[in-house]
CSV table of C-alpha atoms in Angstrom, one decimal:
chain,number,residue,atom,x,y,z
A,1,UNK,CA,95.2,100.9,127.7
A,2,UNK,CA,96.6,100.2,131.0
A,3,UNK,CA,99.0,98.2,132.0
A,4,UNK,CA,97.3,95.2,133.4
A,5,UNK,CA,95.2,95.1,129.8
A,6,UNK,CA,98.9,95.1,128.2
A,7,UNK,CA,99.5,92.3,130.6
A,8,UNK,CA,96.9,90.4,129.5
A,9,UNK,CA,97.0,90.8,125.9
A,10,UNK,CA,100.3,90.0,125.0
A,11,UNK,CA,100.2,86.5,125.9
A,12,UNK,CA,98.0,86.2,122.8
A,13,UNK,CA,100.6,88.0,120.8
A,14,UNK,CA,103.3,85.3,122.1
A,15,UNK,CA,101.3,82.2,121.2
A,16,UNK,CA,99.9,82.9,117.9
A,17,UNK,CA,103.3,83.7,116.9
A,18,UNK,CA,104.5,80.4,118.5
A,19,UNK,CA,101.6,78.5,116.4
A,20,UNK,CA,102.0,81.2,113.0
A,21,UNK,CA,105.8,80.7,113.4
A,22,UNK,CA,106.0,76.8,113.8
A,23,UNK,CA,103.5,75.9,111.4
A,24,UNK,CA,105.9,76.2,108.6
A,25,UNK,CA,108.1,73.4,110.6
A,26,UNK,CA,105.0,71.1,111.7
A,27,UNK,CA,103.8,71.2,107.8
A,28,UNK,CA,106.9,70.2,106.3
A,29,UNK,CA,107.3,67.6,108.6
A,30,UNK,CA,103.6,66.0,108.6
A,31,UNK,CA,104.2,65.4,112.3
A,32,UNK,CA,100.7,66.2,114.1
A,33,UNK,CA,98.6,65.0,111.1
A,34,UNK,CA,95.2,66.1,111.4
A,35,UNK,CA,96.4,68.3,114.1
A,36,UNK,CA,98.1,70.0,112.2
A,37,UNK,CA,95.1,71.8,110.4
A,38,UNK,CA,94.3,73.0,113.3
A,39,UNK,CA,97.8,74.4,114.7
A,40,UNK,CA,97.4,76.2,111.5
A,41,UNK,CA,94.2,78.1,111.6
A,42,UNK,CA,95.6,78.6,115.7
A,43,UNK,CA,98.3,81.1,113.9
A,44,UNK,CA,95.8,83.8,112.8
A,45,UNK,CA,92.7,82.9,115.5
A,46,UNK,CA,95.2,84.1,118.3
A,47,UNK,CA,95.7,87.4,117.1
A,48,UNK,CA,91.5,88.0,117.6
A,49,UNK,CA,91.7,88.3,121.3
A,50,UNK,CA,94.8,89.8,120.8
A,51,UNK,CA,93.2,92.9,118.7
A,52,UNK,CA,90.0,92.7,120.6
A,53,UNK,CA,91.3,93.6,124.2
A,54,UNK,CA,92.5,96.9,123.1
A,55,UNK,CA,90.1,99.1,123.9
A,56,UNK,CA,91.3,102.0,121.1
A,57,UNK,CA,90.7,99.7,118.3
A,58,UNK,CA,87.5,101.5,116.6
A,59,UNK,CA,85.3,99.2,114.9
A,60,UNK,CA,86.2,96.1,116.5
A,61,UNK,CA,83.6,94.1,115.1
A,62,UNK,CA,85.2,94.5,111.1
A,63,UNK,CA,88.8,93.8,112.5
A,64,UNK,CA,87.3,90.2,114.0
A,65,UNK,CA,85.2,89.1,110.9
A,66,UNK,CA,88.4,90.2,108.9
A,67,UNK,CA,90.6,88.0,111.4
A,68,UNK,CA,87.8,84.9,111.8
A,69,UNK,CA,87.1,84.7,108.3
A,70,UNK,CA,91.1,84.3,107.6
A,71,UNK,CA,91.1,81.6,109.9
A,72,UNK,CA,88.3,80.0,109.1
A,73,UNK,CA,89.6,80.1,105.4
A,74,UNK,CA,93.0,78.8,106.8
A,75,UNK,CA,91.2,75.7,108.2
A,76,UNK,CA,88.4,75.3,105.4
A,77,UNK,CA,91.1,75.4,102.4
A,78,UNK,CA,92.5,72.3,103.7
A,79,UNK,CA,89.2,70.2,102.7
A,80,UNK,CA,87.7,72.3,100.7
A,81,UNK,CA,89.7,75.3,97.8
A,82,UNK,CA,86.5,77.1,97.2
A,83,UNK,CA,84.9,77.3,100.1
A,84,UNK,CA,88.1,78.2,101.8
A,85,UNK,CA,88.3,80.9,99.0
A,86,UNK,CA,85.3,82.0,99.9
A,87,UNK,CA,85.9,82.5,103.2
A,88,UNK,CA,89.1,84.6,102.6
A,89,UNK,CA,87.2,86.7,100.3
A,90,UNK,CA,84.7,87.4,102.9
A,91,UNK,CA,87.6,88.7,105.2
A,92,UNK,CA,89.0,90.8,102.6
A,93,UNK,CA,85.8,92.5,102.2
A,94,UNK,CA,85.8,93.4,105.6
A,95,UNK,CA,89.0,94.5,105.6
A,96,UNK,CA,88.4,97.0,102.5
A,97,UNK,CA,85.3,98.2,104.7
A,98,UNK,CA,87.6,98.8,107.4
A,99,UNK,CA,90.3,100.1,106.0
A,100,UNK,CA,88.6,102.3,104.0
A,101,UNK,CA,86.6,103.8,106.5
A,102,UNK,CA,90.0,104.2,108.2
A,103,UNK,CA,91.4,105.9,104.9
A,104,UNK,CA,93.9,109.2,105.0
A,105,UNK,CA,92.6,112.3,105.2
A,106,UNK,CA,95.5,113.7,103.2
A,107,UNK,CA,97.1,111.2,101.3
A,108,UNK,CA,100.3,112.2,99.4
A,109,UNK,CA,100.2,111.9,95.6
A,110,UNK,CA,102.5,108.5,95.7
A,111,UNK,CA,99.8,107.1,98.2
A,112,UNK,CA,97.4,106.9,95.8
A,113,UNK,CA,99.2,106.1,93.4
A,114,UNK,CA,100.2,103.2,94.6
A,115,UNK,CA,96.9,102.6,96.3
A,116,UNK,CA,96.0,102.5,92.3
A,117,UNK,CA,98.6,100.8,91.1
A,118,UNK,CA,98.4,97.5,93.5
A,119,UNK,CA,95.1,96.3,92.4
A,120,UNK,CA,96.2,96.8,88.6
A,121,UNK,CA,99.5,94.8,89.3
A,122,UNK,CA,98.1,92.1,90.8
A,123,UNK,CA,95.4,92.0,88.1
A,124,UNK,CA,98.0,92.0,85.3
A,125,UNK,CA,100.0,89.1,87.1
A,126,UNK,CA,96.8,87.3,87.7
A,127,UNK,CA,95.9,87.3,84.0
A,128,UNK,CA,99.1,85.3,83.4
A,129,UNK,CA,99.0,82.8,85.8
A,130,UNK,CA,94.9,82.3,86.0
A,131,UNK,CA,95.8,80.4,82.4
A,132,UNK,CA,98.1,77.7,83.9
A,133,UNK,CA,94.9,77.2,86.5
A,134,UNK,CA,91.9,77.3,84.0
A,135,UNK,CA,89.4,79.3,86.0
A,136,UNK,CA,90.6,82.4,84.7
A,137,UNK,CA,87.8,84.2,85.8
A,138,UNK,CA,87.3,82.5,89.2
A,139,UNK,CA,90.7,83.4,90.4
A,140,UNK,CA,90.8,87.0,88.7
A,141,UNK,CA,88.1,88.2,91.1
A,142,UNK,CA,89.9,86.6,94.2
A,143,UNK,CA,93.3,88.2,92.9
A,144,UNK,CA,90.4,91.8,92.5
A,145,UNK,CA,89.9,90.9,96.0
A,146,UNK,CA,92.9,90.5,97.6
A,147,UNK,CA,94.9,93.8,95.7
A,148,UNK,CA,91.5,95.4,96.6
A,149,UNK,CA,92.5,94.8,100.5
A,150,UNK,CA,96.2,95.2,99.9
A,151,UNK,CA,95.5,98.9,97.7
A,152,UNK,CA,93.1,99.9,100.5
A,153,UNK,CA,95.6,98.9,103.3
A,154,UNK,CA,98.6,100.9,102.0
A,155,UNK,CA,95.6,104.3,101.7
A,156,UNK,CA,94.7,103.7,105.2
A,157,UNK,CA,95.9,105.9,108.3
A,158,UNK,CA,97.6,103.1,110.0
A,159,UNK,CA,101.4,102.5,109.1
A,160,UNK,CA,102.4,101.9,106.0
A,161,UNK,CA,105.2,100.3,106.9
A,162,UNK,CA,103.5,97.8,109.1
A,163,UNK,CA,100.2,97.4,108.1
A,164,UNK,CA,100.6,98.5,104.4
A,165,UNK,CA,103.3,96.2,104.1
A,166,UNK,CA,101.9,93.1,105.9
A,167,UNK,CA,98.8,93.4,103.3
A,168,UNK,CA,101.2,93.7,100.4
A,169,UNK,CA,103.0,90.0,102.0
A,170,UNK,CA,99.6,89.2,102.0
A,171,UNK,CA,98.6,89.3,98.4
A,172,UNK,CA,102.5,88.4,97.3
A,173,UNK,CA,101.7,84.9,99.7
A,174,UNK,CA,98.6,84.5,97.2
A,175,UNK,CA,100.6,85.2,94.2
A,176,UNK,CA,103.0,83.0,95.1
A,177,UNK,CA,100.3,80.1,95.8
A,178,UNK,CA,98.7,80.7,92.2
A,179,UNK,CA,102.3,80.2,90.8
A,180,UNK,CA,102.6,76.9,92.7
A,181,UNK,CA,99.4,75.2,92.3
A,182,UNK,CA,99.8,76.7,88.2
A,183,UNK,CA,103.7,74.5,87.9
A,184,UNK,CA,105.3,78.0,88.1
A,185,UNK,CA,106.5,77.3,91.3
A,186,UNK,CA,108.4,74.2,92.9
A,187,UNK,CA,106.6,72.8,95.8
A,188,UNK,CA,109.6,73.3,97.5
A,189,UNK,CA,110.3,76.7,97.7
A,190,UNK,CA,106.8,77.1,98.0
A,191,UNK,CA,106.4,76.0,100.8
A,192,UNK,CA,109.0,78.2,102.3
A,193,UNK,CA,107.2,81.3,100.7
A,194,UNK,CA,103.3,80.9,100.9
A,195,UNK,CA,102.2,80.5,104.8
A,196,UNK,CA,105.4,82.8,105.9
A,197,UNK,CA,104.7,85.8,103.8
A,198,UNK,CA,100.7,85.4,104.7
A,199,UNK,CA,101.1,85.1,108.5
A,200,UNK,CA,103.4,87.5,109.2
A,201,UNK,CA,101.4,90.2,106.7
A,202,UNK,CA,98.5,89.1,109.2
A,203,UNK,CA,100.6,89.7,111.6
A,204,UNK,CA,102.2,93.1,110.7
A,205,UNK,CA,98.2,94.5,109.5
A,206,UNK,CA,96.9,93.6,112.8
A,207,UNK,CA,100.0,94.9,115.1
A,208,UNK,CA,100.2,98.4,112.4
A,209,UNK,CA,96.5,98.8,113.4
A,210,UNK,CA,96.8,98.3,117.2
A,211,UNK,CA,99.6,100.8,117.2
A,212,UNK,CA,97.9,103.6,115.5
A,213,UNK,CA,94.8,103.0,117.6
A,214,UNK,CA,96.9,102.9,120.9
A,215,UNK,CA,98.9,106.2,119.8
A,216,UNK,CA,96.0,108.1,118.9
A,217,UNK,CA,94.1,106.6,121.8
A,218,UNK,CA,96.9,108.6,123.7
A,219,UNK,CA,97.5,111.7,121.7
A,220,UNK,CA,93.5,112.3,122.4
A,221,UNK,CA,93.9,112.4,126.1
A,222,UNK,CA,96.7,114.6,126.1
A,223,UNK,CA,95.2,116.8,123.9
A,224,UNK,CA,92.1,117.1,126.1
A,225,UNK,CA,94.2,117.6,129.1
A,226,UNK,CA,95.7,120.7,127.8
């Protein structure tokens, strides 16, 4: 990418983590009101045109149904928990598409067995804390869902340590949100807990992506140079 592109992405990076970061502070405080729903799906909706301008990223259209539907869920779960489920677990569907389509070509033995291992965690965690809810098996597929993205993440070619990671805060944040609305949780650490660990796991998937693209974007031409 050159470097007027760079120019003109980052200042999508810088605002949705101005709106990501300070929506913790603007939902404690209740200070927008409705407004507020909307600074909140603003956190994740910014990192779209942020992902889209880079002209490495393959399969652009998966990464921004992944990102929209996240979004949209943010927004949507505010009137509505199912359909704002549903939203979220059309965008982890596109991000096990994408990710898997983006998988390792040799993954070490601990790769997949973690890759395994994450889905059956979450599953086992789930099956505790679905009871506390009473839609056991409602929230079981969402949590199949979620460790389904956050498995295929970690066994993707992009940075574990960015991406892998950020998809691992990711399905903690839902973890986390099961505990609360099951009395597991307080609302008050809670809320310090659920939207942090899910925007910046947004975050860190969508940044761990646009770096691999970017490097191997740039290992390609010098290769062909040669």
């Amino acid at each position: 990418m050159k470097d007027h592109d760079l120019a003109h992405a980052r200042p999508w990076l810088l605002a949705s983590l101005f709106f990501g970061i300070s929506y913790v502070f603007v939902e404690q405080t209740a200070m927008l009101g409705g407004l507020s729903i909307l600074w909140k799906g603003a956190g994740v909706a910014l990192l779209l045109p942020y992902a889209l301008r880079w002209r490495a990223v393959r399969m652009r259209a998966l990464i921004g149904l992944m990102l929209g539907f996240y979004a949209g869920g943010d927004v949507v779960l505010e009137f509505d928990l199912v359909n704002g489920a549903f939203l979220f677990v059309c965008g982890h569907i596109a991000a096990i598409i994408y990710f898997w389509l983006n998988r390792r070509t040799a993954p070490t033995p601990s790769q997949r067995l973690l890759a395994i291992v994450i889905p059956f965690a979450a599953l086992t965690i789930g099956w505790f804390l679905a009871p506390t809810l009473g839609d056991e098996a409602g929230l079981l597929v969402y949590v199949g869902f979620v460790s389904l993205m956050a498995g295929t993440a970690w066994y993707s070619r992009f940075p574990r340590y960015r991406t892998g990671i950020g998809a691992l805060l990711f399905l903690a944040s839902d973890l986390f949100l099961l505990a609360r609305e099951g009395g597991l949780l307080a609302d008050a650490i809670a809320a310090w807990l659920v939207w942090p660990l899910y925007y910046v796991g947004v975050f860190m998937m969508t940044t761990g992506i646009v770096q691999r693209s970017r490097a191997t974007a740039i290992d390609g031409k010098q290769e062909a140079a040669l």
